[in-house]
Coordinates of C-alpha atoms in Angstrom, one line a residue:
X1 CA 16.2 78.5 0.5
X2 CA 19.1 80.9 0.7
X3 CA 22.8 81.5 1.0
X4 CA 24.2 82.3 4.0
X5 CA 26.5 81.8 6.8
X6 CA 25.1 79.8 9.2
X7 CA 25.7 80.2 13.0
X8 CA 26.5 77.4 15.7
X9 CA 23.8 78.4 17.3
X10 CA 21.3 77.7 14.5
X11 CA 20.7 74.5 14.0
X12 CA 17.1 73.0 13.4
X13 CA 15.6 72.0 17.0
X14 CA 14.4 68.1 16.5
X15 CA 11.0 67.6 15.6
X16 CA 10.5 70.9 14.5
X17 CA 11.8 71.2 11.1
X18 CA 10.7 67.5 10.1
X19 CA 13.9 66.8 8.1
X20 CA 13.2 69.9 6.6
X21 CA 15.8 72.5 6.2
X22 CA 16.0 76.3 4.3
X23 CA 18.3 75.9 1.8
X24 CA 19.5 78.5 -1.6
X25 CA 20.0 76.9 -4.6
X26 CA 23.3 76.3 -5.5
X27 CA 26.2 74.9 -7.0
X28 CA 25.0 74.2 -10.7
X29 CA 26.1 74.8 -13.7
X30 CA 24.6 78.1 -15.7
X31 CA 22.0 77.0 -18.4
X32 CA 19.7 79.0 -20.6
X33 CA 16.3 79.5 -20.3
X34 CA 14.3 78.5 -23.2
X35 CA 12.6 81.4 -23.7
X36 CA 14.7 84.4 -23.6
X37 CA 11.7 87.3 -22.9
X38 CA 11.4 85.0 -19.6
X39 CA 14.8 85.8 -18.4
X40 CA 14.1 89.0 -18.2
X41 CA 11.6 88.6 -15.2
X42 CA 13.7 86.5 -13.3
X43 CA 16.1 88.4 -10.3
X44 CA 18.9 87.8 -8.4
X45 CA 17.9 88.9 -4.7
X46 CA 20.8 90.0 -2.1
X47 CA 20.4 90.5 1.3
X48 CA 21.7 91.3 4.8
X49 CA 20.8 90.1 7.6
X50 CA 20.7 90.9 11.2
X51 CA 18.7 89.2 13.0
X52 CA 18.5 89.1 17.1
X53 CA 20.0 86.9 19.4
X54 CA 17.4 84.8 20.6
X55 CA 20.2 83.3 23.6
X56 CA 20.9 87.0 24.3
X57 CA 17.8 89.3 23.0
X58 CA 19.3 92.6 24.4
X59 CA 21.4 92.2 21.5
X60 CA 21.9 91.0 17.2
X61 CA 24.2 88.6 15.9
X62 CA 25.4 90.8 13.6
X63 CA 25.5 91.3 10.2
X64 CA 24.8 88.5 7.7
X65 CA 25.3 88.2 3.8
X66 CA 22.4 86.2 2.2
X67 CA 21.6 85.6 -1.4
X68 CA 18.6 83.9 -3.5
X69 CA 16.2 84.4 -6.2
X70 CA 13.0 86.0 -7.1
X71 CA 10.4 87.0 -10.1
X72 CA 8.9 89.5 -11.4
X73 CA 5.1 89.6 -11.7
X74 CA 2.1 91.9 -12.4
X75 CA 2.2 95.1 -10.1
X76 CA 6.0 95.9 -11.0
X77 CA 6.6 93.6 -8.0
X78 CA 9.3 90.8 -7.2
X79 CA 8.0 87.9 -5.9
X80 CA 10.4 85.9 -3.0
X81 CA 10.6 83.7 -0.7
X82 CA 10.0 84.9 3.3
X83 CA 12.9 83.6 4.7
X84 CA 15.6 85.1 2.5
X85 CA 14.2 88.4 3.1
X86 CA 13.4 87.9 6.9
X87 CA 15.4 90.5 9.6
X88 CA 17.0 91.9 6.6
X89 CA 18.4 95.4 7.2
X90 CA 19.3 96.0 3.4
X91 CA 17.8 94.7 0.0
X92 CA 19.0 94.7 -3.3
X93 CA 18.2 93.5 -6.7
X94 CA 19.5 92.3 -9.8
X95 CA 18.0 91.4 -13.3
X96 CA 18.9 88.4 -14.9
X97 CA 21.9 89.1 -17.0
X98 CA 21.8 92.3 -16.2
X99 CA 24.8 94.0 -13.9
X100 CA 23.4 96.7 -12.0
X101 CA 21.8 96.8 -8.5
X102 CA 18.7 98.2 -7.0
X103 CA 17.6 99.0 -3.7
X104 CA 14.7 97.4 -2.6
X105 CA 11.6 96.8 0.2
X106 CA 9.9 94.2 1.8
X107 CA 5.9 95.5 0.6
X108 CA 4.5 92.2 2.2
X109 CA 6.2 89.2 3.8
X110 CA 4.0 86.0 4.5
X111 CA 6.0 84.4 7.2
X112 CA 3.5 81.3 7.3
X113 CA 3.8 80.3 3.7
X114 CA 7.1 82.2 3.3
X115 CA 6.4 84.2 0.4
X116 CA 7.4 88.0 -0.2
X117 CA 6.3 90.8 -2.1
X118 CA 9.5 93.2 -2.8
X119 CA 8.9 97.0 -4.5
X120 CA 11.9 98.7 -6.1
X121 CA 11.3 102.5 -6.1
X122 CA 13.7 103.4 -9.6
X123 CA 11.9 102.4 -12.6
X124 CA 14.7 101.9 -14.8
X125 CA 14.7 98.4 -12.7
X126 CA 11.7 97.4 -14.5
X127 CA 12.0 98.6 -18.1
X128 CA 12.0 95.7 -20.4
X129 CA 10.3 93.3 -18.4
X130 CA 7.5 91.0 -18.6
X131 CA 6.0 89.9 -15.8
X132 CA 4.8 86.4 -15.5
X133 CA 1.5 85.1 -14.4
X134 CA 0.6 82.8 -12.1
X135 CA -0.5 79.3 -13.4
X136 CA -2.8 77.1 -11.9
X137 CA -1.8 74.4 -9.3
X138 CA 0.5 71.1 -11.0
X139 CA -0.6 67.6 -11.2
X140 CA 1.7 64.6 -10.2
X141 CA 4.2 64.0 -13.1
X142 CA 3.8 67.5 -15.0
X143 CA 7.8 69.0 -15.9
X144 CA 8.0 71.9 -14.8
X145 CA 11.9 74.0 -14.7
X146 CA 13.2 75.4 -11.6
X147 CA 15.1 78.5 -12.3
X148 CA 17.2 80.7 -9.9
X149 CA 20.7 82.3 -8.9
X150 CA 22.3 79.3 -6.9
X151 CA 25.9 79.7 -5.3
X152 CA 29.1 78.4 -7.2
X153 CA 28.2 80.5 -10.8
X154 CA 27.4 83.9 -11.3
X155 CA 24.6 83.3 -14.0
X156 CA 21.1 81.5 -14.6
X157 CA 20.6 77.9 -13.6
X158 CA 17.5 75.8 -14.5
X159 CA 17.0 72.6 -13.3
X160 CA 14.2 70.2 -14.6
X161 CA 12.1 67.7 -13.1
X162 CA 8.8 66.6 -12.5
X163 CA 6.3 67.5 -9.7
X164 CA 6.2 64.3 -7.5
X165 CA 3.9 64.5 -5.1
X166 CA 1.2 67.7 -3.9
X167 CA -0.6 67.8 -0.1
X168 CA -0.1 69.4 3.0
X169 CA 3.2 69.4 5.0
X170 CA 4.8 72.0 7.5
X171 CA 7.1 75.2 6.0
X172 CA 10.7 74.8 7.2
X173 CA 10.6 78.3 7.6
X174 CA 8.0 79.2 10.0
X175 CA 7.0 75.7 11.0
X176 CA 3.0 75.3 9.9
X177 CA 1.3 73.2 7.7
X178 CA 0.2 74.5 4.0
X179 CA -0.4 73.0 0.7
X180 CA 2.9 72.1 -0.7
X181 CA 4.1 70.7 -3.7
X182 CA 7.5 67.9 -3.9
X183 CA 9.6 68.1 -7.4
X184 CA 11.9 65.9 -8.5
X185 CA 14.5 69.0 -9.6
X186 CA 17.3 70.2 -8.0
X187 CA 17.0 72.5 -5.0
X188 CA 20.0 73.9 -3.6
X189 CA 21.5 76.8 -1.4
X190 CA 20.4 80.1 -3.8
X191 CA 17.2 79.3 -5.6
X192 CA 15.1 80.5 -3.0
X193 CA 12.7 82.7 -3.8
X194 CA 12.9 81.4 -7.4
X195 CA 10.0 80.3 -9.8
X196 CA 9.2 76.8 -10.8
X197 CA 7.4 77.8 -14.2
X198 CA 5.9 75.2 -17.0
X199 CA 4.4 76.6 -19.7
X200 CA 5.3 80.0 -19.3
X201 CA 4.0 80.7 -16.1
X202 CA 4.9 80.6 -12.2
X203 CA 3.5 77.4 -11.0
X204 CA 5.5 77.6 -7.1
X205 CA 8.0 79.5 -5.4
X206 CA 11.0 77.4 -4.4
X207 CA 12.1 77.2 -0.7
X208 CA 13.2 74.0 0.8
X209 CA 14.7 70.9 0.2
X210 CA 14.6 67.7 2.3
X211 CA 17.7 66.2 4.1
X212 CA 18.9 62.4 4.9
X213 CA 19.3 59.6 2.3
X214 CA 17.1 61.0 -0.3
X215 CA 18.3 62.9 -3.2
X216 CA 16.5 65.2 -5.7
X217 CA 13.5 66.0 -3.0
X218 CA 12.7 69.9 -3.8
X219 CA 9.3 71.5 -2.3
X220 CA 8.0 74.5 -3.5
X221 CA 5.1 76.8 -2.7
X222 CA 2.1 76.1 -5.3
X223 CA 0.0 78.7 -7.0
X224 CA -3.3 78.0 -4.7
X225 CA -1.4 79.5 -1.7
X226 CA 0.6 82.5 -3.6
X227 CA -2.8 83.4 -4.7
X228 CA -4.3 83.9 -1.6
X229 CA -1.3 85.5 -0.8
X230 CA -1.4 88.0 -3.3
X231 CA -5.2 87.9 -2.7
X232 CA -4.7 89.0 0.7
X233 CA -2.4 92.3 0.6
X234 CA -4.8 93.7 -2.4
X235 CA -6.6 95.8 0.2
X236 CA -3.2 97.2 1.4
X237 CA -2.9 94.8 4.7
X238 CA -1.7 91.1 5.3
X239 CA -3.8 89.0 7.8
X240 CA -2.7 85.7 6.8
X241 CA -4.0 82.1 6.8
X242 CA -7.1 81.1 8.7
X243 CA -7.7 78.2 10.5
X244 CA -10.7 76.1 12.5
X245 CA -8.7 76.2 15.3
X246 CA -10.1 72.3 16.0
X247 CA -8.5 69.0 16.9
X248 CA -9.4 66.0 14.8
X249 CA -9.1 62.1 15.0
X250 CA -9.9 59.9 11.7
X251 CA -12.8 57.7 12.0
X252 CA -11.5 54.3 10.3
X253 CA -12.0 52.0 13.1
X254 CA -15.9 50.6 12.4
X255 CA -16.2 50.2 16.1
X256 CA -15.5 53.7 16.6
X257 CA -17.5 54.7 13.9
X258 CA -20.8 53.0 15.5
X259 CA -20.1 54.3 18.9
X260 CA -20.3 57.7 17.4
X261 CA -23.6 57.3 15.6
X262 CA -21.8 56.9 11.8
X263 CA -22.4 53.0 11.5
X264 CA -24.5 54.0 8.5
X265 CA -22.9 57.6 7.8
X266 CA -19.7 58.0 5.0
X267 CA -16.6 60.0 6.0
X268 CA -16.4 62.6 8.8
X269 CA -13.9 63.1 11.6
X270 CA -14.4 63.0 14.9
X271 CA -13.5 66.6 16.5
X272 CA -11.8 66.4 19.5
X273 CA -10.9 69.6 21.1
X274 CA -11.7 73.6 20.0
X275 CA -9.8 76.0 20.5
X276 CA -11.5 78.9 22.5
X277 CA -9.3 81.4 20.1
X278 CA -10.3 79.7 17.2
X279 CA -12.7 80.6 14.6
X280 CA -14.9 77.6 15.1
X281 CA -15.5 78.3 19.0
X282 CA -19.0 78.5 20.5
X283 CA -20.1 76.6 16.6
X284 CA -18.5 73.2 17.3
X285 CA -17.8 71.1 20.4
X286 CA -15.7 68.2 21.6
X287 CA -17.7 65.3 20.0
X288 CA -19.1 66.7 17.1
X289 CA -18.1 64.7 13.6
X290 CA -17.3 67.3 11.1
X291 CA -19.4 65.9 7.8
X292 CA -18.6 68.5 4.9
X293 CA -16.6 71.8 4.7
X294 CA -17.7 74.3 2.0
X295 CA -19.9 71.9 0.6
X296 CA -17.0 69.1 0.0
X297 CA -17.5 66.4 2.2
X298 CA -14.4 65.2 4.8
X299 CA -13.3 61.7 4.1
X300 CA -12.9 59.7 7.1
X301 CA -9.2 59.7 6.4
X302 CA -9.5 63.4 7.3
X303 CA -9.1 64.5 3.7
X304 CA -10.8 66.5 1.2
X305 CA -11.6 66.4 -2.9
X306 CA -9.5 69.5 -3.7
X307 CA -8.5 71.1 -6.7
X308 CA -10.2 69.0 -9.6
X309 CA -10.0 66.0 -7.8
X310 CA -6.4 66.2 -5.9
X311 CA -7.1 64.6 -2.3
X312 CA -5.9 66.4 0.0
X313 CA -6.0 67.2 4.4
X314 CA -8.9 69.6 4.8
X315 CA -6.6 72.4 5.8
X316 CA -5.7 73.1 2.4
X317 CA -9.5 73.5 2.0
X318 CA -10.2 75.6 5.1
X319 CA -7.4 77.4 4.2
X320 CA -8.3 78.6 0.8
X321 CA -10.4 81.1 2.3
X322 CA -9.8 84.6 3.4
X323 CA -9.4 85.8 6.8
X324 CA -13.2 87.5 7.7
X325 CA -14.6 85.3 4.7
X326 CA -17.4 82.9 5.9
X327 CA -17.3 78.8 5.8
X328 CA -20.1 76.5 5.9
X329 CA -19.8 73.7 7.7
X330 CA -21.8 70.5 8.2
X331 CA -21.4 68.2 11.6
X332 CA -23.3 65.9 13.2
X333 CA -24.0 66.1 17.2
X334 CA -25.5 63.4 19.2
X335 CA -26.5 61.9 16.4
X336 CA -28.6 64.6 14.8
X337 CA -26.7 66.8 11.4
X338 CA -26.3 70.4 11.9
X339 CA -25.6 73.5 9.2
X340 CA -23.5 76.1 10.7
X341 CA -21.5 78.8 9.3
X342 CA -18.2 80.5 11.0
X343 CA -16.3 83.5 10.5
X344 CA -12.8 82.6 9.8
X345 CA -10.0 84.0 11.9
X346 CA -6.1 84.0 11.7
X347 CA -4.7 81.3 13.9
X348 CA -3.5 82.7 17.8
X349 CA -1.2 79.9 19.0
X350 CA 0.5 80.6 22.8
X351 CA 3.7 79.6 21.4
X352 CA 4.1 82.2 17.9
X353 CA 5.6 79.9 15.0
X354 CA 6.8 82.3 12.7
X355 CA 8.4 85.0 14.4
X356 CA 10.6 87.3 12.7
X357 CA 11.5 91.4 11.8
X358 CA 11.0 92.2 15.1
X359 CA 12.9 92.8 18.3
X360 CA 12.8 90.1 21.0
X361 CA 11.2 91.5 23.9
X362 CA 13.4 90.7 27.0
X363 CA 13.1 91.6 30.7
X364 CA 16.6 91.3 32.8
X365 CA 15.7 90.5 37.0
X366 CA 18.3 90.1 39.8
X367 CA 20.0 88.0 36.7
X368 CA 16.9 86.3 35.6
X369 CA 16.6 86.9 32.2
X370 CA 12.6 86.8 30.6
X371 CA 11.2 86.2 27.5
X372 CA 8.5 84.5 25.5
X373 CA 8.7 80.9 24.4
X374 CA 8.7 81.0 20.4
X375 CA 9.6 78.2 18.0
X376 CA 12.3 80.8 17.0
X377 CA 13.7 80.7 20.5
X378 CA 13.2 76.6 21.0
X379 CA 14.9 76.2 16.9
X380 CA 18.1 77.6 18.2
X381 CA 18.8 73.7 20.4
X382 CA 20.6 70.9 18.9
X383 CA 17.7 69.0 20.5
X384 CA 14.2 71.3 22.3
X385 CA 13.8 70.6 25.6
X386 CA 11.0 68.1 25.9
X387 CA 9.1 70.1 28.5
X388 CA 8.9 73.4 26.6
X389 CA 9.0 71.7 22.9
X390 CA 5.5 70.2 23.9
X391 CA 4.2 73.7 24.4
X392 CA 4.0 74.2 20.9
X393 CA 0.5 72.0 20.9
X394 CA -2.6 74.1 21.5
X395 CA -2.6 74.0 25.6
X396 CA -6.1 76.0 25.5
X397 CA -8.4 73.4 23.7
X398 CA -11.6 73.0 25.1
X399 CA -11.8 69.3 26.0
X400 CA -8.2 69.2 26.6
X401 CA -7.0 66.5 28.9
X402 CA -3.8 68.3 30.1
X403 CA -1.2 66.7 28.1
X404 CA 1.5 69.3 29.7
X405 CA 0.8 70.2 32.8
X406 CA -0.5 74.2 33.9
X407 CA -1.0 74.4 30.2
X408 CA -4.7 75.5 30.7
X409 CA -3.7 78.9 33.6
X410 CA -6.7 81.1 33.0
X411 CA -6.0 84.2 31.2
X412 CA -2.3 83.7 29.5
X413 CA -1.2 85.0 26.4
X414 CA 1.8 84.4 26.2
X415 CA 4.3 81.2 28.1
X416 CA 7.5 83.3 29.9
X417 CA 10.6 81.2 30.1
X418 CA 14.0 82.3 32.4
X419 CA 16.2 81.8 29.1
X420 CA 19.1 82.6 30.6
X421 CA 20.6 83.1 34.6
X422 CA 23.3 85.5 34.5
X423 CA 25.5 84.2 37.6
X424 CA 25.8 86.5 40.2
X425 CA 25.3 86.4 44.1
X426 CA 21.7 86.9 43.2
X427 CA 21.0 84.1 41.5
X428 CA 23.3 81.7 43.3
X429 CA 22.0 78.1 43.5
X430 CA 19.2 78.9 40.8
X431 CA 21.3 78.2 37.8
X432 CA 19.0 75.1 37.0
X433 CA 16.4 77.7 36.3
X434 CA 17.4 78.1 32.6
X435 CA 14.3 77.1 30.7
X436 CA 11.6 76.4 32.9
X437 CA 8.1 78.4 32.6
X438 CA 7.4 80.8 34.8
X439 CA 3.6 80.4 36.6
X440 CA 3.0 83.6 39.2
X441 CA 5.3 86.3 41.2
X442 CA 4.5 86.9 44.5
X443 CA 1.2 84.5 44.1
X444 CA 0.0 86.4 41.1
X445 CA -0.6 84.2 38.0
X446 CA 1.4 85.3 35.0
X447 CA -0.5 86.5 31.8
X448 CA 2.4 87.5 29.3
X449 CA 5.7 89.2 29.9
X450 CA 4.3 92.7 30.1
X451 CA 2.4 91.3 33.1
X452 CA 5.2 89.9 34.7
X453 CA 7.3 93.2 34.4
X454 CA 4.3 95.3 35.7
X455 CA 4.5 92.7 38.9
X456 CA 8.2 93.4 38.8
X457 CA 8.1 96.8 38.9
X458 CA 4.8 97.3 41.5
X459 CA 6.5 94.7 43.7
X460 CA 6.8 96.5 47.1
X461 CA 7.0 93.7 49.3
X462 CA 10.5 92.5 51.1
X463 CA 10.9 89.3 49.0
X464 CA 9.5 88.9 45.3
X465 CA 9.2 85.4 45.0
X466 CA 9.1 84.1 41.8
X467 CA 7.5 80.2 40.9
X468 CA 7.8 77.8 37.6
X469 CA 5.3 75.4 36.3
X470 CA 8.2 73.1 36.8
X471 CA 7.2 73.5 41.3
X472 CA 10.5 75.6 41.6
X473 CA 10.5 78.6 43.8
X474 CA 13.0 81.5 43.6
X475 CA 13.4 84.3 46.1
X476 CA 14.8 87.9 45.8
X477 CA 15.6 90.3 48.3
X478 CA 13.7 93.3 46.6
X479 CA 16.2 96.2 47.7
X480 CA 19.1 93.9 47.1
X481 CA 18.2 93.4 43.4
X482 CA 17.6 97.2 43.3
X483 CA 20.7 98.1 44.2
X484 CA 23.1 94.9 42.3
X485 CA 21.1 95.5 39.1
X486 CA 22.9 97.6 37.2
X487 CA 26.5 96.5 38.3
X488 CA 24.8 92.9 36.8
X489 CA 24.2 94.9 33.8
X490 CA 27.5 96.5 33.3
X491 CA 29.5 93.4 34.3
X492 CA 27.3 91.2 31.2
X493 CA 27.7 94.7 28.9
X494 CA 23.5 94.7 29.0
X495 CA 22.5 98.4 28.1
X496 CA 19.0 98.0 29.6
X497 CA 17.2 95.5 31.7
X498 CA 14.2 95.5 29.5
X499 CA 13.5 95.7 26.0
X500 CA 12.3 99.0 24.3
X501 CA 8.5 97.8 24.1
X502 CA 8.8 97.1 27.9
X503 CA 9.7 101.0 28.9
X504 CA 6.5 102.0 29.6
X505 CA 4.1 99.3 30.8
X506 CA 1.0 98.8 29.6
X507 CA -2.2 99.9 32.2
X508 CA -2.8 97.4 35.0
X509 CA -4.7 94.1 34.4
X510 CA -7.5 94.4 35.8
X511 CA -10.6 92.3 36.1
X512 CA -11.6 88.8 34.5
X513 CA -8.8 87.6 32.0
X514 CA -10.4 87.6 28.5

């Protein structure tokens, strides 16, 4: 929740943000924290971002000032929100009630759970500060104070409230689900990255607020998720949060339980699909019933007892281990109970969800602009086209019934989309190809953007024929494209027909796709 200037194209896609919006704590009158020494650990974060333009991936949107909050923790680091520092080209930090700014750098960032660790090279920044400890997972009705530097004033602001809900929900920055804490303390633009504090310890990091016909519903990253992030980076590398890679159905219906062989068994959820790139691939199958995770029974509603009796979706338990750890599972298959151990891997979704801090790869050919389909691309729509939003579902899961046509293209690693059609003589009649997904080039199925670019470069046919998953066909005469390409780029003030990462194509794809 950072205070920033919002461009017209940055509206969240319907259905992706689940009525959450990234804000910055803002507009509250300054108040004094009860513990003066604690104030010395509170930080104002000022960032200048220059994100790429998903509509025109060859350019940046331009500098944009952002401000938020943070807190000093152990190891002389500043803990803050990832969305505050996303695509930043300049970072500064300023201690509470001290006027001097210091240059900061992003040491580690987890866009999935909206957390970042900042380092400050100048040791004077930390003089007199006392790092705050990370507390334990708060309980319902626990009182907390949210500290930060909202817009509308220069001083520290403190708002009070209680914990009203703890559960698994979507993080607006990444569209991914993690354990999250809902509070009724006011969280407004400017509080991004600021700590929720109880008994002098950090009980959460403010990241987002509900919008619509609700008031005082804020959300903070809980200590459980913060500790996972901090432990993850102890080895100097960030790996992320693991997932089993399964889709499940609850088993509350008595007839379904009996048909599944669970009439005399408590709990369990039915596995309906298993991703071939997920941790459970080769261990679980569609039709299995997952009964226990790490010794904890899974209820028929898909919930587990987590952290001293708190019942949450089982995803929270799965994400409590690190990538590379083993997770013990008990499941039932054909009426027989089995035990297995799964080595946990980080998710590998076909459509990336939280993509920041990098250029957008693109390729231009004959006026078609090709790029990878990402959630960041979709979020720039007021309402995302339904056929594109559907690709957010994992289409490669074993047992999938093919809810979205052609999702299971063998070997596909990315979904490549025509994001723009630059008007030229070559694209006459192809204007409606925008937003369509590429299926093949000269009848070769497309694996990813690099593969498409390689095929375009290697073609020696008179015509280059591009087919989309919507069934449309576009043909370009190759020598006309070669002759007109430079003129098209100059007409639209584009420096190159491809992003830097496509300047040198990878080795040719051969053999089976893995």
